Amino acid sequence: GENVEQHPSTLSVQEGDSAVIKCTYSDSASNYFPWYKQELGKGPQLIIDIRSNVGEKKDQRIAVTLNKTAKHFSLHITETQPEDSAVYFCAASRGDSSYKLIFGSGTRLLVRP
Amino acid sequence: DADVTQTPRNRITKTGKRIMLECSQTKGHDRMYWYRQDPGLGLRLIYYSFDVKDINKGEISDGYSVSRQAQAKFSLSLESAIPNQTALYFCATSDRTGDGYTFGSGTRLTVV
């Protein structure tokens, strides 16, 4: 089955700097890659996703890139702000009738003021 | 009201007790999921249901059971709770495309 590895497990950046979180997946049939943000005491919330027919997607200060050949995808947050501090999860899915997400282990991002 | 509601939010129970965690949704989604979150291990799938008559095991179903009482309700049961089931449990829903899961706020379960 699918396995998703996520790095780093913790990341501390200065406010205004960029943050990058990387994930690799094992199932070459995976074609849907969402990213979730989990704030303290809340459930994960979808922030951006990408499908395998595109290599990059941007939404304001966040972007996701996908390299299908290498089977890895990354989340990029630019001009980080303290409210970006949270746990971020990547996930992967095949997108067929057995559609279910397999999650990475999470990255705790701390943005220092 | 939240789109996906989990009850209770927190629960402490004793080893060997039966406990049920409940999830209800107003999204109108067909698909519902139960995940378990442990520090450093991310979210692991326990059970999922693609419609009312469909129940499927996830990667860590041992010791758990589920019931899909209606399209909007999906409950998770621990028949005989053990301490290593102490974790944060999340219910999620999705439409048939599987995109953009909506998560509940979680149930923090402690088994003593």
PDB file of C-alpha atoms in Angstrom:
ATOM      1  CA  GLY A   1       0.000   0.000   0.000  1.00  0.00           C
ATOM      2  CA  GLU A   2       0.864   3.656  -0.115  1.00  0.00           C
ATOM      3  CA  ASN A   3       3.452   5.075   2.280  1.00  0.00           C
ATOM      4  CA  VAL A   4       4.051   8.801   2.715  1.00  0.00           C
ATOM      5  CA  GLU A   5       7.145  10.157   4.427  1.00  0.00           C
ATOM      6  CA  GLN A   6       7.340  13.768   5.571  1.00  0.00           C
ATOM      7  CA  HIS A   7      10.338  15.903   6.592  1.00  0.00           C
ATOM      8  CA  PRO A   8      11.267  17.687   8.730  1.00  0.00           C
ATOM      9  CA  SER A   9       9.276  16.776  11.810  1.00  0.00           C
ATOM     10  CA  THR A  10       9.864  20.239  13.283  1.00  0.00           C
ATOM     11  CA  LEU A  11      10.796  23.515  11.608  1.00  0.00           C
ATOM     12  CA  SER A  12      11.523  26.874  13.203  1.00  0.00           C
ATOM     13  CA  VAL A  13      11.826  29.998  11.060  1.00  0.00           C
ATOM     14  CA  GLN A  14      12.020  33.735  11.626  1.00  0.00           C
ATOM     15  CA  GLU A  15       8.978  35.753  10.701  1.00  0.00           C
ATOM     16  CA  GLY A  16       9.273  36.836   7.082  1.00  0.00           C
ATOM     17  CA  ASP A  17      11.464  33.918   6.050  1.00  0.00           C
ATOM     18  CA  SER A  18      10.327  31.042   3.845  1.00  0.00           C
ATOM     19  CA  ALA A  19       9.470  27.534   5.017  1.00  0.00           C
ATOM     20  CA  VAL A  20       9.647  24.346   2.967  1.00  0.00           C
ATOM     21  CA  ILE A  21       8.202  20.963   3.934  1.00  0.00           C
ATOM     22  CA  LYS A  22       8.899  17.892   1.813  1.00  0.00           C
ATOM     23  CA  CYS A  23       7.067  14.602   1.304  1.00  0.00           C
ATOM     24  CA  THR A  24       7.793  11.453  -0.649  1.00  0.00           C
ATOM     25  CA  TYR A  25       5.298   8.770  -1.614  1.00  0.00           C
ATOM     26  CA  SER A  26       5.690   5.160  -2.648  1.00  0.00           C
ATOM     27  CA  ASP A  27       2.675   4.372  -4.874  1.00  0.00           C
ATOM     28  CA  SER A  28       3.346   5.517  -8.434  1.00  0.00           C
ATOM     29  CA  ALA A  29      -0.425   5.385  -9.095  1.00  0.00           C
ATOM     30  CA  SER A  30      -1.089   8.213  -6.617  1.00  0.00           C
ATOM     31  CA  ASN A  31      -2.342  11.309  -8.379  1.00  0.00           C
ATOM     32  CA  TYR A  32      -3.847  13.606  -5.733  1.00  0.00           C
ATOM     33  CA  PHE A  33      -1.712  15.395  -3.131  1.00  0.00           C
ATOM     34  CA  PRO A  34      -3.359  17.685  -0.559  1.00  0.00           C
ATOM     35  CA  TRP A  35      -1.805  19.615   2.308  1.00  0.00           C
ATOM     36  CA  TYR A  36      -3.557  20.182   5.618  1.00  0.00           C
ATOM     37  CA  LYS A  37      -2.927  22.660   8.421  1.00  0.00           C
ATOM     38  CA  GLN A  38      -3.823  21.728  11.985  1.00  0.00           C
ATOM     39  CA  GLU A  39      -4.015  24.451  14.601  1.00  0.00           C
ATOM     40  CA  LEU A  40      -3.978  23.674  18.293  1.00  0.00           C
ATOM     41  CA  GLY A  41      -7.201  22.033  19.452  1.00  0.00           C
ATOM     42  CA  LYS A  42      -8.662  21.808  15.970  1.00  0.00           C
ATOM     43  CA  GLY A  43      -8.994  19.276  13.204  1.00  0.00           C
ATOM     44  CA  PRO A  44      -6.832  19.445  10.073  1.00  0.00           C
ATOM     45  CA  GLN A  45      -7.983  21.885   7.417  1.00  0.00           C
ATOM     46  CA  LEU A  46      -7.204  21.693   3.704  1.00  0.00           C
ATOM     47  CA  ILE A  47      -4.983  24.576   2.591  1.00  0.00           C
ATOM     48  CA  ILE A  48      -3.909  23.563  -0.906  1.00  0.00           C
ATOM     49  CA  ASP A  49      -3.880  20.511  -3.153  1.00  0.00           C
ATOM     50  CA  ILE A  50      -2.376  19.441  -6.451  1.00  0.00           C
ATOM     51  CA  ARG A  51      -3.091  16.784  -9.036  1.00  0.00           C
ATOM     52  CA  SER A  52      -0.503  14.863 -10.986  1.00  0.00           C
ATOM     53  CA  ASN A  53      -1.257  16.625 -14.255  1.00  0.00           C
ATOM     54  CA  VAL A  54       0.346  19.851 -12.976  1.00  0.00           C
ATOM     55  CA  GLY A  55       3.773  20.529 -11.547  1.00  0.00           C
ATOM     56  CA  GLU A  56       3.053  23.563  -9.389  1.00  0.00           C
ATOM     57  CA  LYS A  57       0.131  25.376  -7.834  1.00  0.00           C
ATOM     58  CA  LYS A  58       0.111  28.685  -5.941  1.00  0.00           C
ATOM     59  CA  ASP A  59      -2.365  30.363  -3.632  1.00  0.00           C
ATOM     60  CA  GLN A  60      -1.104  33.681  -2.275  1.00  0.00           C
ATOM     61  CA  ARG A  61       1.815  32.891   0.060  1.00  0.00           C
ATOM     62  CA  ILE A  62       1.636  29.128  -0.261  1.00  0.00           C
ATOM     63  CA  ALA A  63       2.636  26.902  -3.149  1.00  0.00           C
ATOM     64  CA  VAL A  64       2.961  23.199  -3.768  1.00  0.00           C
ATOM     65  CA  THR A  65       5.324  21.567  -6.245  1.00  0.00           C
ATOM     66  CA  LEU A  66       5.183  17.998  -7.531  1.00  0.00           C
ATOM     67  CA  ASN A  67       7.857  15.830  -9.108  1.00  0.00           C
ATOM     68  CA  LYS A  68       6.151  12.643 -10.293  1.00  0.00           C
ATOM     69  CA  THR A  69       9.353  11.084 -11.564  1.00  0.00           C
ATOM     70  CA  ALA A  70      11.009  11.347  -8.171  1.00  0.00           C
ATOM     71  CA  LYS A  71       7.703  10.786  -6.340  1.00  0.00           C
ATOM     72  CA  HIS A  72       8.006  13.773  -4.094  1.00  0.00           C
ATOM     73  CA  PHE A  73       6.060  16.948  -3.473  1.00  0.00           C
ATOM     74  CA  SER A  74       6.711  20.011  -1.337  1.00  0.00           C
ATOM     75  CA  LEU A  75       4.873  22.817   0.430  1.00  0.00           C
ATOM     76  CA  HIS A  76       6.404  26.289   0.244  1.00  0.00           C
ATOM     77  CA  ILE A  77       5.280  29.121   2.518  1.00  0.00           C
ATOM     78  CA  THR A  78       6.749  32.535   1.781  1.00  0.00           C
ATOM     79  CA  GLU A  79       6.816  35.615   4.027  1.00  0.00           C
ATOM     80  CA  THR A  80       5.885  33.532   7.035  1.00  0.00           C
ATOM     81  CA  GLN A  81       3.765  35.053   9.789  1.00  0.00           C
ATOM     82  CA  PRO A  82       3.215  33.938  13.392  1.00  0.00           C
ATOM     83  CA  GLU A  83      -0.275  32.698  12.471  1.00  0.00           C
ATOM     84  CA  ASP A  84       1.356  30.182  10.127  1.00  0.00           C
ATOM     85  CA  SER A  85       2.577  28.332  13.236  1.00  0.00           C
ATOM     86  CA  ALA A  86       0.784  24.972  13.223  1.00  0.00           C
ATOM     87  CA  VAL A  87       1.240  21.311  12.314  1.00  0.00           C
ATOM     88  CA  TYR A  88       1.195  20.617   8.583  1.00  0.00           C
ATOM     89  CA  PHE A  89       0.337  17.261   7.030  1.00  0.00           C
ATOM     90  CA  CYS A  90       0.865  16.074   3.490  1.00  0.00           C
ATOM     91  CA  ALA A  91      -1.217  13.253   2.039  1.00  0.00           C
ATOM     92  CA  ALA A  92      -1.498  11.170  -1.110  1.00  0.00           C
ATOM     93  CA  SER A  93      -4.281   9.254  -2.820  1.00  0.00           C
ATOM     94  CA  ARG A  94      -4.827   7.187  -5.930  1.00  0.00           C
ATOM     95  CA  GLY A  95      -8.037   8.889  -6.952  1.00  0.00           C
ATOM     96  CA  ASP A  96      -9.688   5.675  -8.092  1.00  0.00           C
ATOM     97  CA  SER A  97     -12.691   3.881  -6.596  1.00  0.00           C
ATOM     98  CA  SER A  98     -10.665   3.074  -3.491  1.00  0.00           C
ATOM     99  CA  TYR A  99     -10.057   6.759  -2.933  1.00  0.00           C
ATOM    100  CA  LYS A 100      -8.705   7.343   0.561  1.00  0.00           C
ATOM    101  CA  LEU A 101      -5.952   9.581   1.837  1.00  0.00           C
ATOM    102  CA  ILE A 102      -2.730   8.324   3.382  1.00  0.00           C
ATOM    103  CA  PHE A 103      -1.079  10.991   5.536  1.00  0.00           C
ATOM    104  CA  GLY A 104       2.502  11.859   6.355  1.00  0.00           C
ATOM    105  CA  SER A 105       3.631  12.089   9.974  1.00  0.00           C
ATOM    106  CA  GLY A 106       3.325  15.868  10.174  1.00  0.00           C
ATOM    107  CA  THR A 107       5.631  18.878  10.527  1.00  0.00           C
ATOM    108  CA  ARG A 108       5.374  21.272  13.438  1.00  0.00           C
ATOM    109  CA  LEU A 109       6.148  24.744  12.107  1.00  0.00           C
ATOM    110  CA  LEU A 110       7.063  27.532  14.523  1.00  0.00           C
ATOM    111  CA  VAL A 111       7.338  31.071  13.185  1.00  0.00           C
ATOM    112  CA  ARG A 112       9.313  33.254  15.596  1.00  0.00           C
ATOM    113  CA  PRO A 113       8.221  36.898  15.789  1.00  0.00           C
TER     114      PRO A 113
ATOM    115  CA  ASP B   1     -22.908  24.685  13.785  1.00  0.00           C
ATOM    116  CA  ALA B   2     -19.840  22.787  12.655  1.00  0.00           C
ATOM    117  CA  ASP B   3     -20.024  20.784   9.429  1.00  0.00           C
ATOM    118  CA  VAL B   4     -18.586  17.710  11.166  1.00  0.00           C
ATOM    119  CA  THR B   5     -19.385  17.273  14.852  1.00  0.00           C
ATOM    120  CA  GLN B   6     -17.657  14.798  17.124  1.00  0.00           C
ATOM    121  CA  THR B   7     -18.808  13.830  20.585  1.00  0.00           C
ATOM    122  CA  PRO B   8     -17.469  13.716  23.200  1.00  0.00           C
ATOM    123  CA  ARG B   9     -14.559  16.179  22.863  1.00  0.00           C
ATOM    124  CA  ASN B  10     -12.692  14.564  25.733  1.00  0.00           C
ATOM    125  CA  ARG B  11     -13.131  11.239  27.463  1.00  0.00           C
ATOM    126  CA  ILE B  12     -11.274   9.347  30.149  1.00  0.00           C
ATOM    127  CA  THR B  13     -12.169   5.686  30.501  1.00  0.00           C
ATOM    128  CA  LYS B  14     -10.852   2.619  32.274  1.00  0.00           C
ATOM    129  CA  THR B  15      -9.146  -0.371  30.727  1.00  0.00           C
ATOM    130  CA  GLY B  16     -11.679  -2.971  29.611  1.00  0.00           C
ATOM    131  CA  LYS B  17     -14.585  -0.578  29.248  1.00  0.00           C
ATOM    132  CA  ARG B  18     -16.605  -0.250  26.052  1.00  0.00           C
ATOM    133  CA  ILE B  19     -16.710   3.225  24.610  1.00  0.00           C
ATOM    134  CA  MET B  20     -18.350   4.795  21.587  1.00  0.00           C
ATOM    135  CA  LEU B  21     -17.235   7.922  19.779  1.00  0.00           C
ATOM    136  CA  GLU B  22     -19.825   9.603  17.608  1.00  0.00           C
ATOM    137  CA  CYS B  23     -19.620  11.653  14.450  1.00  0.00           C
ATOM    138  CA  SER B  24     -22.334  13.488  12.574  1.00  0.00           C
ATOM    139  CA  GLN B  25     -22.094  15.679   9.489  1.00  0.00           C
ATOM    140  CA  THR B  26     -24.183  18.261   7.693  1.00  0.00           C
ATOM    141  CA  LYS B  27     -22.057  18.314   4.526  1.00  0.00           C
ATOM    142  CA  GLY B  28     -24.269  15.811   2.710  1.00  0.00           C
ATOM    143  CA  HIS B  29     -21.151  13.769   1.917  1.00  0.00           C
ATOM    144  CA  ASP B  30     -21.382  10.055   1.154  1.00  0.00           C
ATOM    145  CA  ARG B  31     -17.958   9.148   2.471  1.00  0.00           C
ATOM    146  CA  MET B  32     -16.901   9.120   6.098  1.00  0.00           C
ATOM    147  CA  TYR B  33     -13.639   8.160   7.794  1.00  0.00           C
ATOM    148  CA  TRP B  34     -12.177   7.583  11.229  1.00  0.00           C
ATOM    149  CA  TYR B  35      -8.518   8.475  11.810  1.00  0.00           C
ATOM    150  CA  ARG B  36      -6.309   8.165  14.835  1.00  0.00           C
ATOM    151  CA  GLN B  37      -3.563  10.727  15.576  1.00  0.00           C
ATOM    152  CA  ASP B  38      -0.530   9.913  17.693  1.00  0.00           C
ATOM    153  CA  PRO B  39       2.504  12.183  18.163  1.00  0.00           C
ATOM    154  CA  GLY B  40       5.049  11.576  15.391  1.00  0.00           C
ATOM    155  CA  LEU B  41       2.814   9.131  13.555  1.00  0.00           C
ATOM    156  CA  GLY B  42       0.471  11.446  11.748  1.00  0.00           C
ATOM    157  CA  LEU B  43      -3.079  10.407  10.950  1.00  0.00           C
ATOM    158  CA  ARG B  44      -3.712   6.704  10.515  1.00  0.00           C
ATOM    159  CA  LEU B  45      -6.902   5.348   8.975  1.00  0.00           C
ATOM    160  CA  ILE B  46      -8.997   3.078  11.218  1.00  0.00           C
ATOM    161  CA  TYR B  47     -12.183   2.502   9.200  1.00  0.00           C
ATOM    162  CA  TYR B  48     -13.971   4.145   6.314  1.00  0.00           C
ATOM    163  CA  SER B  49     -17.392   4.008   4.710  1.00  0.00           C
ATOM    164  CA  PHE B  50     -18.280   5.062   1.182  1.00  0.00           C
ATOM    165  CA  ASP B  51     -22.035   4.845   1.769  1.00  0.00           C
ATOM    166  CA  VAL B  52     -24.522   3.582   4.346  1.00  0.00           C
ATOM    167  CA  LYS B  53     -24.114  -0.090   3.402  1.00  0.00           C
ATOM    168  CA  ASP B  54     -20.357   0.024   2.974  1.00  0.00           C
ATOM    169  CA  ILE B  55     -17.778  -0.525   5.737  1.00  0.00           C
ATOM    170  CA  ASN B  56     -14.047  -1.019   5.106  1.00  0.00           C
ATOM    171  CA  LYS B  57     -11.061  -1.631   7.355  1.00  0.00           C
ATOM    172  CA  GLY B  58      -8.211   0.810   7.318  1.00  0.00           C
ATOM    173  CA  GLU B  59      -4.596   0.233   8.282  1.00  0.00           C
ATOM    174  CA  ILE B  60      -5.172  -0.066  12.048  1.00  0.00           C
ATOM    175  CA  SER B  61      -8.665  -1.559  12.552  1.00  0.00           C
ATOM    176  CA  ASP B  62      -7.800  -4.160  15.209  1.00  0.00           C
ATOM    177  CA  GLY B  63      -9.598  -3.426  18.473  1.00  0.00           C
ATOM    178  CA  TYR B  64     -12.103  -1.080  16.825  1.00  0.00           C
ATOM    179  CA  SER B  65     -15.505  -1.425  15.178  1.00  0.00           C
ATOM    180  CA  VAL B  66     -17.761   1.050  13.409  1.00  0.00           C
ATOM    181  CA  SER B  67     -21.390   1.573  12.558  1.00  0.00           C
ATOM    182  CA  ARG B  68     -22.815   3.742   9.770  1.00  0.00           C
ATOM    183  CA  GLN B  69     -26.290   4.408  11.116  1.00  0.00           C
ATOM    184  CA  ALA B  70     -27.250   6.886   8.397  1.00  0.00           C
ATOM    185  CA  GLN B  71     -25.588   8.945   5.704  1.00  0.00           C
ATOM    186  CA  ALA B  72     -24.853  11.613   8.289  1.00  0.00           C
ATOM    187  CA  LYS B  73     -23.715   9.429  11.198  1.00  0.00           C
ATOM    188  CA  PHE B  74     -20.650   7.239  11.651  1.00  0.00           C
ATOM    189  CA  SER B  75     -19.679   5.938  15.080  1.00  0.00           C
ATOM    190  CA  LEU B  76     -16.478   4.303  16.279  1.00  0.00           C
ATOM    191  CA  SER B  77     -16.469   1.768  19.124  1.00  0.00           C
ATOM    192  CA  LEU B  78     -13.722   0.369  21.291  1.00  0.00           C
ATOM    193  CA  GLU B  79     -15.163  -2.910  22.577  1.00  0.00           C
ATOM    194  CA  SER B  80     -12.618  -3.299  25.371  1.00  0.00           C
ATOM    195  CA  ALA B  81     -10.421  -0.231  25.700  1.00  0.00           C
ATOM    196  CA  ILE B  82      -6.692  -0.620  26.387  1.00  0.00           C
ATOM    197  CA  PRO B  83      -4.119   2.052  27.344  1.00  0.00           C
ATOM    198  CA  ASN B  84      -2.382   2.073  23.945  1.00  0.00           C
ATOM    199  CA  GLN B  85      -5.652   3.279  22.409  1.00  0.00           C
ATOM    200  CA  THR B  86      -5.053   6.580  24.162  1.00  0.00           C
ATOM    201  CA  ALA B  87      -4.960   9.042  21.264  1.00  0.00           C
ATOM    202  CA  LEU B  88      -6.709  11.855  19.435  1.00  0.00           C
ATOM    203  CA  TYR B  89      -9.460  10.545  17.147  1.00  0.00           C
ATOM    204  CA  PHE B  90     -10.756  12.397  14.103  1.00  0.00           C
ATOM    205  CA  CYS B  91     -13.780  11.842  11.946  1.00  0.00           C
ATOM    206  CA  ALA B  92     -13.690  13.164   8.382  1.00  0.00           C
ATOM    207  CA  THR B  93     -16.021  13.314   5.398  1.00  0.00           C
ATOM    208  CA  SER B  94     -15.599  13.715   1.666  1.00  0.00           C
ATOM    209  CA  ASP B  95     -17.713  13.732  -1.447  1.00  0.00           C
ATOM    210  CA  ARG B  96     -17.368  11.043  -4.098  1.00  0.00           C
ATOM    211  CA  THR B  97     -14.349  12.680  -5.678  1.00  0.00           C
ATOM    212  CA  GLY B  98     -12.494  12.189  -2.412  1.00  0.00           C
ATOM    213  CA  ASP B  99     -11.080  15.697  -2.598  1.00  0.00           C
ATOM    214  CA  GLY B 100     -10.837  18.056   0.333  1.00  0.00           C
ATOM    215  CA  TYR B 101     -11.686  16.058   3.414  1.00  0.00           C
ATOM    216  CA  THR B 102     -13.584  17.971   6.102  1.00  0.00           C
ATOM    217  CA  PHE B 103     -12.433  17.024   9.591  1.00  0.00           C
ATOM    218  CA  GLY B 104     -14.194  17.278  12.912  1.00  0.00           C
ATOM    219  CA  SER B 105     -12.506  18.885  15.908  1.00  0.00           C
ATOM    220  CA  GLY B 106     -11.439  15.556  17.340  1.00  0.00           C
ATOM    221  CA  THR B 107     -12.037  13.454  20.440  1.00  0.00           C
ATOM    222  CA  ARG B 108      -9.198  13.165  22.928  1.00  0.00           C
ATOM    223  CA  LEU B 109      -9.464   9.703  24.488  1.00  0.00           C
ATOM    224  CA  THR B 110      -7.465   8.599  27.498  1.00  0.00           C
ATOM    225  CA  VAL B 111      -7.570   4.981  28.647  1.00  0.00           C
ATOM    226  CA  VAL B 112      -6.273   4.464  32.182  1.00  0.00           C
TER     227      VAL B 112
END
